[in-house]
Coordinates of N, CA and C in Angstrom, one line a residue:
M1 N 10.3 19.4 -6.9 CA 9.9 18.1 -7.2 C 11.1 17.2 -7.4
F2 N 10.9 15.9 -7.0 CA 11.9 14.9 -7.1 C 12.1 14.4 -8.5
S3 N 13.2 13.8 -8.8 CA 13.4 13.2 -10.1 C 12.7 11.9 -10.2
D4 N 12.5 11.3 -11.3 CA 11.8 10.0 -11.5 C 12.5 9.0 -10.7
D5 N 13.9 8.9 -10.7 CA 14.6 7.9 -10.0 C 14.4 8.1 -8.5
E6 N 14.4 9.3 -8.0 CA 14.1 9.6 -6.6 C 12.7 9.1 -6.2
M7 N 11.8 9.3 -7.0 CA 10.4 8.9 -6.7 C 10.3 7.4 -6.7
V8 N 10.9 6.7 -7.6 CA 11.0 5.3 -7.6 C 11.5 4.8 -6.3
A9 N 12.6 5.4 -5.9 CA 13.2 5.1 -4.6 C 12.2 5.3 -3.4
R10 N 11.5 6.4 -3.5 CA 10.5 6.6 -2.4 C 9.4 5.6 -2.4
I11 N 9.0 5.1 -3.6 CA 7.9 4.1 -3.7 C 8.5 2.8 -3.1
R12 N 9.7 2.5 -3.4 CA 10.3 1.2 -2.8 C 10.5 1.4 -1.3
C13 N 10.8 2.5 -0.8 CA 10.9 2.8 0.6 C 9.5 2.6 1.3
H14 N 8.5 3.2 0.6 CA 7.1 3.1 1.1 C 6.7 1.6 1.2
T15 N 7.1 0.8 0.2 CA 6.8 -0.6 0.3 C 7.5 -1.3 1.5
E16 N 8.8 -1.0 1.6 CA 9.6 -1.6 2.8 C 8.9 -1.2 4.1
N17 N 8.4 0.0 4.2 CA 7.8 0.4 5.5 C 6.6 -0.4 5.8
W18 N 5.8 -0.9 4.8 CA 4.7 -1.8 5.1 C 5.2 -3.1 5.8
S19 N 6.4 -3.5 5.4 CA 7.0 -4.7 6.0 C 7.6 -4.4 7.4
S20 N 7.7 -3.2 7.8 CA 8.3 -2.8 9.1 C 7.4 -3.0 10.3
G21 N 6.1 -3.1 10.1 CA 5.1 -3.2 11.2 C 4.9 -1.8 11.8
N22 N 5.5 -0.7 11.3 CA 5.3 0.6 11.8 C 4.3 1.4 11.0
A23 N 3.0 1.4 11.5 CA 1.9 2.0 10.7 C 2.2 3.5 10.6
D24 N 2.8 4.2 11.6 CA 3.0 5.6 11.5 C 4.0 5.9 10.4
S25 N 5.0 5.0 10.2 CA 5.9 5.2 9.1 C 5.3 5.1 7.7
V26 N 4.4 4.2 7.6 CA 3.6 4.0 6.3 C 2.8 5.3 6.1
A27 N 2.0 5.7 7.1 CA 1.1 6.8 6.9 C 1.9 8.1 6.7
G28 N 3.1 8.2 7.1 CA 3.9 9.4 6.9 C 4.2 9.6 5.5
F29 N 4.0 8.7 4.6 CA 4.2 8.9 3.2 C 3.1 9.6 2.5
Y30 N 1.9 9.7 3.2 CA 0.7 10.3 2.6 C 0.6 11.8 3.1
S31 N 0.1 12.6 2.2 CA -0.2 14.0 2.6 C -1.3 14.0 3.6
E32 N -1.5 15.1 4.3 CA -2.5 15.3 5.3 C -3.9 15.0 4.7
K33 N -4.2 15.4 3.5 CA -5.5 15.3 2.9 C -5.5 14.2 1.8
A34 N -4.7 13.3 1.9 CA -4.6 12.2 0.9 C -5.9 11.4 0.8
V35 N -6.1 10.8 -0.4 CA -7.3 10.0 -0.6 C -6.7 8.6 -1.1
S36 N -7.2 7.6 -0.5 CA -6.8 6.2 -0.8 C -8.0 5.3 -1.0
A37 N -8.0 4.6 -2.1 CA -9.2 3.6 -2.4 C -8.6 2.3 -3.0
H38 N -9.2 1.2 -2.6 CA -8.8 -0.1 -3.1 C -10.0 -0.8 -3.7
N39 N -9.8 -1.4 -4.8 CA -10.8 -2.2 -5.5 C -12.1 -1.5 -5.7
G40 N -12.0 -0.2 -6.0 CA -13.2 0.6 -6.3 C -14.1 0.9 -5.1
G41 N -13.6 0.6 -3.9 CA -14.3 0.8 -2.7 C -14.4 2.3 -2.3
E42 N -15.1 2.5 -1.2 CA -15.2 3.9 -0.6 C -13.8 4.4 -0.3
P43 N -13.5 5.6 -0.8 CA -12.2 6.2 -0.5 C -12.0 6.5 1.0
I44 N -10.8 6.4 1.4 CA -10.4 6.8 2.8 C -9.7 8.1 2.6
V45 N -10.1 9.1 3.4 CA -9.7 10.5 3.2 C -8.9 10.9 4.4
G46 N -7.7 11.4 4.2 CA -6.9 12.0 5.2 C -5.9 11.0 5.8
R47 N -4.7 11.6 6.2 CA -3.6 10.8 6.7 C -4.1 10.0 8.0
A48 N -4.9 10.7 8.9 CA -5.3 10.0 10.1 C -6.1 8.8 9.8
A49 N -7.0 8.9 8.8 CA -7.9 7.7 8.4 C -7.1 6.6 7.8
I50 N -6.1 7.0 7.0 CA -5.2 6.1 6.3 C -4.4 5.3 7.4
L51 N -3.9 6.1 8.4 CA -3.2 5.5 9.5 C -4.0 4.4 10.2
E52 N -5.3 4.6 10.4 CA -6.2 3.6 11.1 C -6.4 2.4 10.2
M53 N -6.5 2.6 8.8 CA -6.6 1.5 7.9 C -5.3 0.7 7.9
V54 N -4.2 1.3 7.9 CA -2.9 0.6 8.0 C -2.8 -0.2 9.3
K55 N -3.1 0.4 10.4 CA -3.0 -0.3 11.7 C -3.9 -1.5 11.7
S56 N -5.1 -1.4 11.1 CA -6.1 -2.5 11.1 C -5.5 -3.6 10.2
F57 N -5.0 -3.3 9.1 CA -4.4 -4.3 8.2 C -3.2 -5.0 8.8
M58 N -2.3 -4.2 9.5 CA -1.2 -4.8 10.2 C -1.6 -5.6 11.4
S59 N -2.7 -5.3 12.0 CA -3.2 -6.1 13.1 C -3.7 -7.5 12.5
D60 N -4.4 -7.4 11.4 CA -4.9 -8.7 10.8 C -3.8 -9.6 10.3
V61 N -2.7 -9.0 9.8 CA -1.5 -9.7 9.2 C -0.3 -9.1 9.9
P62 N 0.0 -9.5 11.1 CA 1.1 -8.9 11.9 C 2.5 -9.2 11.3
D63 N 2.7 -10.2 10.5 CA 4.0 -10.5 9.9 C 4.0 -10.1 8.5
L64 N 3.2 -9.2 8.1 CA 3.0 -8.7 6.7 C 4.4 -8.4 6.1
R65 N 4.6 -8.9 4.9 CA 5.7 -8.6 4.1 C 5.2 -8.1 2.7
L66 N 5.6 -6.9 2.3 CA 5.2 -6.4 1.0 C 6.4 -6.2 0.2
K67 N 6.4 -6.8 -0.9 CA 7.6 -6.8 -1.9 C 7.2 -5.9 -3.1
C68 N 8.0 -5.0 -3.4 CA 7.8 -4.2 -4.6 C 8.4 -4.9 -5.8
D69 N 7.5 -5.4 -6.6 CA 7.9 -6.2 -7.8 C 8.3 -5.3 -9.0
D70 N 7.7 -4.1 -9.0 CA 8.1 -3.1 -10.0 C 7.6 -1.7 -9.5
A71 N 8.3 -0.7 -9.9 CA 7.9 0.7 -9.6 C 8.2 1.6 -10.9
Q72 N 7.3 2.3 -11.3 CA 7.4 3.2 -12.4 C 6.9 4.6 -12.1
V73 N 7.6 5.6 -12.6 CA 7.1 7.0 -12.3 C 7.2 7.8 -13.6
V74 N 6.2 8.6 -13.8 CA 6.2 9.6 -14.9 C 5.7 10.9 -14.2
G75 N 6.6 11.9 -14.1 CA 6.2 13.1 -13.5 C 5.7 12.9 -12.1
R76 N 4.5 13.3 -11.8 CA 4.0 13.2 -10.4 C 3.0 12.0 -10.3
N77 N 3.2 11.0 -11.2 CA 2.3 9.8 -11.1 C 3.2 8.6 -11.0
G78 N 2.8 7.6 -10.2 CA 3.6 6.4 -10.0 C 2.8 5.2 -10.0
L79 N 3.4 4.1 -10.3 CA 2.8 2.8 -10.2 C 3.7 1.8 -9.5
M80 N 3.1 1.2 -8.5 CA 3.8 0.1 -7.7 C 3.1 -1.2 -7.9
V81 N 3.8 -2.2 -8.4 CA 3.3 -3.5 -8.5 C 3.9 -4.3 -7.3
W82 N 3.1 -5.0 -6.6 CA 3.5 -5.6 -5.3 C 3.0 -7.0 -5.1
T83 N 3.7 -7.7 -4.2 CA 3.2 -9.0 -3.7 C 3.2 -8.9 -2.2
L84 N 2.1 -9.3 -1.6 CA 1.9 -9.3 -0.2 C 2.0 -10.7 0.3
E85 N 2.7 -10.9 1.4 CA 2.7 -12.3 2.0 C 2.7 -12.1 3.5
G86 N 2.0 -13.0 4.2 CA 2.0 -13.0 5.6 C 1.0 -14.0 6.2
T87 N 0.8 -13.9 7.5 CA -0.1 -14.9 8.1 C -1.3 -14.1 8.7
F88 N -2.5 -14.6 8.3 CA -3.8 -13.9 8.8 C -3.9 -14.4 10.2
K89 N -3.9 -13.4 11.1 CA -3.8 -13.7 12.6 C -5.0 -14.6 13.0
A90 N -6.2 -14.3 12.6 CA -7.4 -14.9 13.1 C -7.5 -16.4 12.8
T91 N -6.8 -16.8 11.7 CA -6.9 -18.3 11.3 C -5.6 -18.9 11.3
G92 N -4.5 -18.2 11.3 CA -3.1 -18.8 11.1 C -2.8 -19.2 9.7
N93 N -3.7 -18.8 8.7 CA -3.5 -19.1 7.3 C -2.5 -18.2 6.7
L94 N -1.7 -18.8 5.8 CA -0.7 -17.9 5.0 C -1.5 -17.3 3.9
V95 N -1.2 -16.1 3.6 CA -1.7 -15.4 2.4 C -0.6 -14.9 1.5
S96 N -0.8 -15.0 0.2 CA 0.2 -14.6 -0.8 C -0.6 -14.0 -1.9
L97 N -0.4 -12.7 -2.2 CA -1.4 -12.0 -3.1 C -0.6 -10.9 -3.9
P98 N -0.8 -10.9 -5.2 CA -0.3 -9.8 -6.0 C -1.3 -8.7 -6.1
G99 N -0.8 -7.5 -6.3 CA -1.6 -6.3 -6.5 C -0.8 -5.2 -7.1
W100 N -1.5 -4.1 -7.3 CA -0.8 -2.8 -7.7 C -1.5 -1.6 -7.1
E101 N -0.7 -0.5 -7.1 CA -1.2 0.7 -6.6 C -0.8 1.9 -7.6
E102 N -1.7 2.6 -8.0 CA -1.4 3.8 -8.8 C -1.4 5.0 -7.9
M103 N -0.4 5.9 -7.9 CA -0.3 7.0 -7.0 C -0.1 8.3 -7.7
E104 N -0.6 9.4 -7.1 CA -0.3 10.7 -7.5 C 0.4 11.4 -6.3
F105 N 1.4 12.2 -6.7 CA 2.3 12.7 -5.6 C 2.1 14.3 -5.6
T106 N 2.4 14.8 -4.4 CA 2.4 16.2 -4.2 C 3.8 16.7 -4.7
E107 N 4.0 18.0 -4.7 CA 5.3 18.6 -5.1 C 6.4 18.1 -4.2
D108 N 6.1 17.9 -2.9 CA 7.1 17.5 -1.9 C 7.2 16.0 -1.8
G109 N 6.7 15.3 -2.8 CA 6.9 13.8 -2.8 C 6.0 13.0 -1.9
L110 N 5.0 13.5 -1.4 CA 4.0 12.8 -0.6 C 2.9 12.2 -1.5
I111 N 2.3 11.1 -1.0 CA 1.2 10.6 -1.8 C -0.1 11.4 -1.6
A112 N -0.6 12.0 -2.6 CA -1.8 12.8 -2.6 C -3.0 11.9 -2.8
A113 N -2.9 10.9 -3.7 CA -4.0 10.0 -4.0 C -3.4 8.6 -4.4
S114 N -4.1 7.6 -4.0 CA -3.7 6.3 -4.4 C -4.9 5.4 -4.7
R115 N -4.8 4.6 -5.7 CA -5.9 3.7 -6.1 C -5.2 2.3 -6.3
G116 N -5.7 1.3 -5.6 CA -5.0 0.0 -5.6 C -6.0 -1.0 -6.0
R117 N -5.5 -2.1 -6.5 CA -6.3 -3.3 -6.9 C -5.6 -4.6 -6.5
Y118 N -6.4 -5.5 -6.0 CA -6.0 -6.9 -5.7 C -7.2 -7.7 -5.7
D119 N -7.0 -9.0 -5.7 CA -8.2 -9.9 -5.8 C -8.7 -10.2 -4.3
N120 N -9.7 -9.4 -3.9 CA -10.2 -9.5 -2.5 C -10.8 -10.9 -2.3
D121 N -11.5 -11.5 -3.3 CA -12.0 -12.8 -3.1 C -10.9 -13.8 -2.8
D122 N -9.8 -13.7 -3.5 CA -8.7 -14.6 -3.3 C -8.1 -14.4 -1.9
Y123 N -7.9 -13.1 -1.5 CA -7.4 -12.8 -0.2 C -8.3 -13.4 0.9
E124 N -9.6 -13.3 0.8 CA -10.6 -13.8 1.8 C -10.5 -15.4 1.8
R125 N -10.4 -16.0 0.6 CA -10.3 -17.4 0.5 C -9.0 -17.9 1.2
Q126 N -7.9 -17.3 1.0 CA -6.6 -17.7 1.6 C -6.7 -17.4 3.1
A127 N -7.2 -16.3 3.5 CA -7.2 -15.9 4.9 C -8.1 -16.8 5.7
N128 N -9.2 -17.1 5.2 CA -10.2 -17.9 5.9 C -10.3 -19.3 5.6
G129 N -9.4 -19.8 4.7 CA -9.3 -21.2 4.4 C -10.5 -21.8 3.6
G130 N -11.2 -20.9 2.8 CA -12.4 -21.3 2.1 C -12.0 -21.9 0.7

């Protein structure tokens, strides 16, 4: 298992990968059987499904920039507080949105489960200009 400092560094690297536009790199941080859910929605199960979600999000916001505002780790659990910025491709509208993600890690430092929260209504309002 990694030290807390090493895990914080992995969380920050994971955040930077979201800004790279490389969906494979983002998905590579998840275990093969990882589970990811946002805003209490239906969980996405498995690295392949997570990869498709990442690709879809990156397609919608191709200049996506994700900034890690804070990262904390205790044992095999982590918390990432982030700010997303980018342009929603369909409308050309800028979006800027805070959120957070709670993660559980495997022994080898991959994300086994993640639960995130952000204001989806605000995201939709910004993206669609409502």
